[in-house]
Amino acid sequence: MSDTAMRFDGVGKEYANGTVAVDGFDLAVRDGEFVSIVGPSGCGKSTILKLIMGLESVTSGSIDYRAEAATDAAMTGMVFQQALLLPWHTVLDNVLVPSALEGRTKKRRDRTRAAELVQMLGLEDFSNRYPFELSGGMQQRVGIARALLHDPRILLMDEPFGALDAMTRDQLTMELLDIWDRDRKTVLFVTHSISESVLLSDRVVVMTPRPGRIAEVIDVDLPRPRTLETINTPGFGDVARRIRAVLDSAEVTA
Ligand code: ADP
């Protein structure tokens, strides 16, 4: 799996109460690829991320990572819908939480990196502020900076912009595109938003309702770098319509 970052083979998850959340999930994600997962609520999107993080275990099939990722938790960063900041920590200290949790010895290097990330995400004037002093968009930026602290190869994002207003959402989507362009991390991005998935991704995995299966994987062959203007191009509309059609037919046949 030389250029494969992550491979799912027949992955299934049945929770203890008998809910089958994911069934027969097969996918190979290339190193540096941006892949989104879209599907209705309850189709198992978050479950897939939890299985990758090891927060839940698979009940069938297997998930393989690149060897180095499997042995180093720092290889994977996670961003949630809520930034989940510690209210008694400043912005900078919130970014440094993974470092503190791991009791890392490279504290000085981590502080330098945290300060760089705070600057990259436009938060330098707020680095000594507390979460209650920040807007929702700023809080989510802190969450992203925290996930990037240890420079993970794989970034898992669970509806990271879902709770934001439309303008902030667009702004953060563009910032994420910039970050990805710079580092080409492997990103698995869960979203309800078809347009967000098209704008960001190389491929979009469209799920069926529960139990979550892959209805179709759609290539997004739009040129990069992409901007908000990309949304107005005919190619964008074509891909978005294809995803919508697969989602609609999956709803009907489920
Ligand atoms: P999505 O992220 O697509 O909304 P989830 O992965 O959160 O979906 O959930 C998939 C299904 O699994 C849902 O029906 C949900 O109720 C169920 N589920 C999620 N977590 C648990 C759990 N810990 N125990 C039992 N059922 C769960």
Tab-separated table of C-alpha atoms and ligand atoms in Angstrom:
chain	number	residue	atom	x	y	z
A	1	MET	CA	0.000	0.000	0.000
A	2	SER	CA	2.833	2.360	-0.945
A	3	ASP	CA	0.788	5.462	-1.691
A	4	THR	CA	-2.290	4.345	0.229
A	5	ALA	CA	-2.749	6.186	3.519
A	6	MET	CA	-5.717	4.194	4.748
A	7	ARG	CA	-7.599	1.158	3.521
A	8	PHE	CA	-10.993	-0.155	4.639
A	9	ASP	CA	-11.817	-3.743	3.706
A	10	GLY	CA	-15.398	-4.843	4.267
A	11	VAL	CA	-15.651	-2.753	7.416
A	12	GLY	CA	-18.802	-3.274	9.456
A	13	LYS	CA	-19.896	-1.922	12.829
A	14	GLU	CA	-22.753	-3.251	14.902
A	15	TYR	CA	-23.190	-1.488	18.242
A	16	ALA	CA	-23.939	-3.469	21.401
A	17	ASN	CA	-27.657	-2.572	21.144
A	18	GLY	CA	-27.848	-4.261	17.728
A	19	THR	CA	-27.718	-1.081	15.604
A	20	VAL	CA	-25.791	-1.803	12.414
A	21	ALA	CA	-24.189	1.574	11.749
A	22	VAL	CA	-21.802	0.631	8.913
A	23	ASP	CA	-21.835	-2.361	6.607
A	24	GLY	CA	-19.377	-3.605	3.965
A	25	PHE	CA	-17.414	-0.358	3.752
A	26	ASP	CA	-14.540	-0.678	1.220
A	27	LEU	CA	-12.325	2.298	0.456
A	28	ALA	CA	-8.660	3.042	-0.189
A	29	VAL	CA	-7.593	6.633	0.518
A	30	ARG	CA	-4.398	7.758	-1.198
A	31	ASP	CA	-1.656	9.573	0.639
A	32	GLY	CA	-2.361	13.305	0.375
A	33	GLU	CA	-5.884	12.807	-0.929
A	34	PHE	CA	-8.876	14.871	0.253
A	35	VAL	CA	-11.903	12.595	0.579
A	36	SER	CA	-15.332	13.651	1.857
A	37	ILE	CA	-18.081	11.396	3.153
A	38	VAL	CA	-21.619	12.672	2.641
A	39	GLY	CA	-24.864	11.048	3.611
A	40	PRO	CA	-28.005	11.503	5.685
A	41	SER	CA	-27.900	11.749	9.485
A	42	GLY	CA	-27.354	8.399	11.144
A	43	CYS	CA	-25.728	6.721	8.128
A	44	GLY	CA	-22.559	5.958	10.084
A	45	LYS	CA	-20.252	8.817	9.058
A	46	SER	CA	-19.070	9.601	12.596
A	47	THR	CA	-18.825	5.905	13.332
A	48	ILE	CA	-16.298	5.531	10.523
A	49	LEU	CA	-14.120	8.268	12.034
A	50	LYS	CA	-14.434	6.673	15.507
A	51	LEU	CA	-13.325	3.342	14.059
A	52	ILE	CA	-10.246	5.000	12.550
A	53	MET	CA	-9.411	6.710	15.836
A	54	GLY	CA	-9.831	3.418	17.698
A	55	LEU	CA	-12.625	4.917	19.843
A	56	GLU	CA	-14.808	2.037	18.635
A	57	SER	CA	-13.737	-1.320	17.266
A	58	VAL	CA	-14.875	-2.873	13.982
A	59	THR	CA	-17.201	-5.881	14.200
A	60	SER	CA	-16.220	-7.130	10.732
A	61	GLY	CA	-13.531	-6.403	8.162
A	62	SER	CA	-10.395	-4.388	8.836
A	63	ILE	CA	-8.839	-0.924	8.592
A	64	ASP	CA	-5.177	-0.594	7.612
A	65	TYR	CA	-3.042	2.504	7.980
A	66	ARG	CA	0.424	3.220	6.768
A	67	ALA	CA	2.707	1.443	9.183
A	68	GLU	CA	4.058	4.590	10.814
A	69	ALA	CA	0.572	5.974	11.440
A	70	ALA	CA	-0.512	2.859	13.305
A	71	THR	CA	2.313	3.188	15.803
A	72	ASP	CA	2.094	6.919	16.447
A	73	ALA	CA	-1.121	8.507	17.700
A	74	ALA	CA	0.268	11.898	16.647
A	75	MET	CA	-0.056	10.813	13.016
A	76	THR	CA	-3.784	11.511	13.171
A	77	GLY	CA	-5.475	14.808	14.052
A	78	MET	CA	-9.190	15.123	14.708
A	79	VAL	CA	-11.503	18.138	14.400
A	80	PHE	CA	-15.078	17.928	15.710
A	81	GLN	CA	-18.221	19.970	15.077
A	82	GLN	CA	-17.700	21.717	18.411
A	83	ALA	CA	-14.196	22.981	19.065
A	84	LEU	CA	-14.247	21.420	22.585
A	85	LEU	CA	-11.888	23.994	24.059
A	86	LEU	CA	-10.909	24.089	27.724
A	87	PRO	CA	-12.508	27.298	29.083
A	88	TRP	CA	-9.733	27.921	31.621
A	89	HIS	CA	-6.991	27.779	28.983
A	90	THR	CA	-5.945	30.577	26.655
A	91	VAL	CA	-6.027	30.104	22.882
A	92	LEU	CA	-2.329	29.200	22.845
A	93	ASP	CA	-2.682	26.728	25.710
A	94	ASN	CA	-5.706	25.138	24.074
A	95	VAL	CA	-3.629	24.551	20.942
A	96	LEU	CA	-0.995	22.989	23.198
A	97	VAL	CA	-3.387	20.565	24.916
A	98	PRO	CA	-2.171	17.493	22.955
A	99	SER	CA	1.381	18.318	23.989
A	100	ALA	CA	0.382	18.620	27.653
A	101	LEU	CA	-1.635	15.382	27.546
A	102	GLU	CA	1.277	13.460	26.160
A	103	GLY	CA	3.733	14.983	28.612
A	104	ARG	CA	5.986	15.672	25.669
A	105	THR	CA	9.579	16.574	26.270
A	106	LYS	CA	9.745	18.811	23.199
A	107	LYS	CA	7.685	21.525	24.901
A	108	ARG	CA	9.625	24.461	23.523
A	109	ARG	CA	9.341	23.182	19.969
A	110	ASP	CA	5.608	22.603	20.511
A	111	ARG	CA	5.163	26.186	21.768
A	112	THR	CA	6.903	27.554	18.689
A	113	ARG	CA	4.748	25.394	16.438
A	114	ALA	CA	1.573	26.405	18.329
A	115	ALA	CA	2.432	30.083	17.905
A	116	GLU	CA	2.980	29.526	14.163
A	117	LEU	CA	-0.380	27.812	13.820
A	118	VAL	CA	-2.140	30.552	15.789
A	119	GLN	CA	-0.665	33.048	13.341
A	120	MET	CA	-1.484	30.919	10.286
A	121	LEU	CA	-5.129	30.800	11.357
A	122	GLY	CA	-5.251	34.569	11.929
A	123	LEU	CA	-5.539	34.336	15.720
A	124	GLU	CA	-2.298	36.035	16.735
A	125	ASP	CA	-4.115	38.923	18.418
A	126	PHE	CA	-6.114	36.427	20.469
A	127	SER	CA	-3.445	33.987	21.606
A	128	ASN	CA	-3.785	35.059	25.247
A	129	ARG	CA	-7.573	35.282	25.191
A	130	TYR	CA	-9.980	32.704	26.602
A	131	PRO	CA	-12.569	30.702	24.623
A	132	PHE	CA	-15.540	32.767	25.898
A	133	GLU	CA	-13.959	35.820	24.248
A	134	LEU	CA	-13.961	34.181	20.808
A	135	SER	CA	-16.581	33.858	18.074
A	136	GLY	CA	-17.645	30.376	16.937
A	137	GLY	CA	-15.432	30.624	13.859
A	138	MET	CA	-12.406	31.588	15.960
A	139	GLN	CA	-13.048	28.724	18.356
A	140	GLN	CA	-13.154	26.311	15.457
A	141	ARG	CA	-9.868	27.741	14.148
A	142	VAL	CA	-8.334	26.921	17.532
A	143	GLY	CA	-9.682	23.369	17.170
A	144	ILE	CA	-8.040	23.089	13.745
A	145	ALA	CA	-4.729	24.495	15.021
A	146	ARG	CA	-4.798	21.992	17.887
A	147	ALA	CA	-5.347	19.101	15.468
A	148	LEU	CA	-2.371	20.288	13.392
A	149	LEU	CA	0.012	20.720	16.358
A	150	HIS	CA	1.902	17.494	15.834
A	151	ASP	CA	1.796	17.814	12.067
A	152	PRO	CA	-0.316	14.676	11.561
A	153	ARG	CA	-0.267	12.954	8.181
A	154	ILE	CA	-3.972	12.219	8.468
A	155	LEU	CA	-6.625	14.759	9.401
A	156	LEU	CA	-10.096	13.516	10.344
A	157	MET	CA	-12.822	16.164	10.329
A	158	ASP	CA	-16.371	15.526	11.576
A	159	GLU	CA	-18.662	18.314	10.298
A	160	PRO	CA	-16.129	20.885	11.475
A	161	PHE	CA	-18.040	23.826	9.997
A	162	GLY	CA	-21.560	22.496	10.663
A	163	ALA	CA	-22.293	24.856	13.553
A	164	LEU	CA	-21.048	28.040	11.846
A	165	ASP	CA	-22.920	30.734	9.958
A	166	ALA	CA	-22.688	30.627	6.166
A	167	MET	CA	-20.074	33.361	5.739
A	168	THR	CA	-17.745	32.047	8.425
A	169	ARG	CA	-18.201	28.612	6.970
A	170	ASP	CA	-17.077	29.787	3.507
A	171	GLN	CA	-14.102	31.582	5.021
A	172	LEU	CA	-12.950	28.547	6.982
A	173	THR	CA	-13.495	26.278	3.985
A	174	MET	CA	-11.106	28.479	1.995
A	175	GLU	CA	-8.573	28.455	4.839
A	176	LEU	CA	-8.749	24.695	4.998
A	177	LEU	CA	-8.128	24.531	1.238
A	178	ASP	CA	-5.030	26.711	1.721
A	179	ILE	CA	-3.734	24.537	4.543
A	180	TRP	CA	-4.326	21.403	2.505
A	181	ASP	CA	-2.661	22.928	-0.573
A	182	ARG	CA	0.400	23.728	1.492
A	183	ASP	CA	0.853	20.367	3.242
A	184	ARG	CA	-1.213	17.885	1.196
A	185	LYS	CA	-2.258	15.965	4.261
A	186	THR	CA	-4.594	13.059	3.832
A	187	VAL	CA	-8.014	14.369	4.876
A	188	LEU	CA	-11.191	12.449	5.590
A	189	PHE	CA	-13.951	15.033	5.900
A	190	VAL	CA	-17.482	14.240	7.049
A	191	THR	CA	-20.202	16.687	6.001
A	192	HIS	CA	-23.894	17.134	5.263
A	193	SER	CA	-23.090	19.795	2.701
A	194	ILE	CA	-22.812	18.692	-0.915
A	195	SER	CA	-21.246	21.974	-2.038
A	196	GLU	CA	-18.642	21.885	0.746
A	197	SER	CA	-17.702	18.330	-0.246
A	198	VAL	CA	-17.337	19.244	-3.935
A	199	LEU	CA	-15.330	22.389	-3.260
A	200	LEU	CA	-12.836	20.615	-1.016
A	201	SER	CA	-12.473	17.079	-2.258
A	202	ASP	CA	-10.671	14.902	-4.757
A	203	ARG	CA	-13.369	12.270	-4.242
A	204	VAL	CA	-16.747	12.205	-2.513
A	205	VAL	CA	-18.029	9.026	-0.880
A	206	VAL	CA	-21.832	9.049	-0.966
A	207	MET	CA	-23.447	6.879	1.716
A	208	THR	CA	-26.845	5.184	1.887
A	209	PRO	CA	-29.058	5.614	4.960
A	210	ARG	CA	-28.482	3.195	7.838
A	211	PRO	CA	-26.938	0.741	7.717
A	212	GLY	CA	-24.329	2.955	6.065
A	213	ARG	CA	-23.014	1.483	2.856
A	214	ILE	CA	-21.199	3.231	0.033
A	215	ALA	CA	-23.715	4.120	-2.670
A	216	GLU	CA	-21.065	5.592	-4.982
A	217	VAL	CA	-17.641	7.226	-4.940
A	218	ILE	CA	-17.599	10.287	-7.183
A	219	ASP	CA	-14.420	11.854	-8.600
A	220	VAL	CA	-14.243	15.640	-8.429
A	221	ASP	CA	-12.182	16.573	-11.485
A	222	LEU	CA	-12.283	20.323	-10.930
A	223	PRO	CA	-8.998	22.210	-11.322
A	224	ARG	CA	-7.102	23.433	-8.256
A	225	PRO	CA	-6.531	25.816	-6.650
A	226	ARG	CA	-10.252	26.254	-6.115
A	227	THR	CA	-11.922	29.426	-4.882
A	228	LEU	CA	-15.463	30.392	-3.930
A	229	GLU	CA	-15.879	31.303	-7.612
A	230	THR	CA	-15.478	27.602	-8.431
A	231	ILE	CA	-19.001	27.147	-7.060
A	232	ASN	CA	-20.354	29.126	-10.018
A	233	THR	CA	-18.691	26.991	-12.700
A	234	PRO	CA	-20.685	24.467	-14.771
A	235	GLY	CA	-18.315	21.634	-13.736
A	236	PHE	CA	-19.106	22.272	-10.074
A	237	GLY	CA	-22.842	22.162	-10.744
A	238	ASP	CA	-22.488	18.883	-12.665
A	239	VAL	CA	-20.679	17.105	-9.817
A	240	ALA	CA	-23.031	18.512	-7.168
A	241	ARG	CA	-26.057	17.303	-9.184
A	242	ARG	CA	-24.557	13.811	-9.533
A	243	ILE	CA	-24.066	13.579	-5.770
A	244	ARG	CA	-27.611	14.817	-5.145
A	245	ALA	CA	-28.986	12.225	-7.598
A	246	VAL	CA	-27.115	9.372	-5.867
A	247	LEU	CA	-28.308	10.577	-2.446
A	248	ASP	CA	-31.904	10.796	-3.674
A	249	SER	CA	-31.897	7.340	-5.240
A	250	ALA	CA	-30.210	5.829	-2.175
A	251	GLU	CA	-32.994	7.295	0.023
A	252	VAL	CA	-35.657	5.780	-2.208
A	253	THR	CA	-34.185	2.295	-2.467
A	254	ALA	CA	-33.055	1.997	1.170
B	1	ADP	P1	-23.816	9.987	11.310
B	1	ADP	O1	-22.491	10.491	11.747
B	1	ADP	O2	-23.867	9.642	9.853
B	1	ADP	O3	-24.959	10.881	11.698
B	1	ADP	P2	-23.388	7.972	13.361
B	1	ADP	O4	-22.166	7.244	12.968
B	1	ADP	O5	-23.304	8.966	14.448
B	1	ADP	O6	-24.088	8.593	12.061
B	1	ADP	O7	-24.497	6.891	13.806
B	1	ADP	C1	-24.888	5.795	12.978
B	1	ADP	C2	-25.973	4.994	13.686
B	1	ADP	O8	-25.400	4.344	14.814
B	1	ADP	C3	-27.116	5.839	14.200
B	1	ADP	O9	-28.310	5.110	14.061
B	1	ADP	C4	-26.775	6.029	15.666
B	1	ADP	O10	-27.941	6.192	16.447
B	1	ADP	C5	-26.082	4.715	15.990
B	1	ADP	N1	-25.084	4.858	17.059
B	1	ADP	C6	-24.038	5.726	17.090
B	1	ADP	N2	-23.312	5.549	18.198
B	1	ADP	C7	-23.908	4.549	18.890
B	1	ADP	C8	-23.632	3.885	20.133
B	1	ADP	N3	-22.569	4.214	20.873
B	1	ADP	N4	-24.480	2.892	20.514
B	1	ADP	C9	-25.540	2.545	19.765
B	1	ADP	N5	-25.858	3.125	18.580
B	1	ADP	C10	-25.056	4.101	18.154
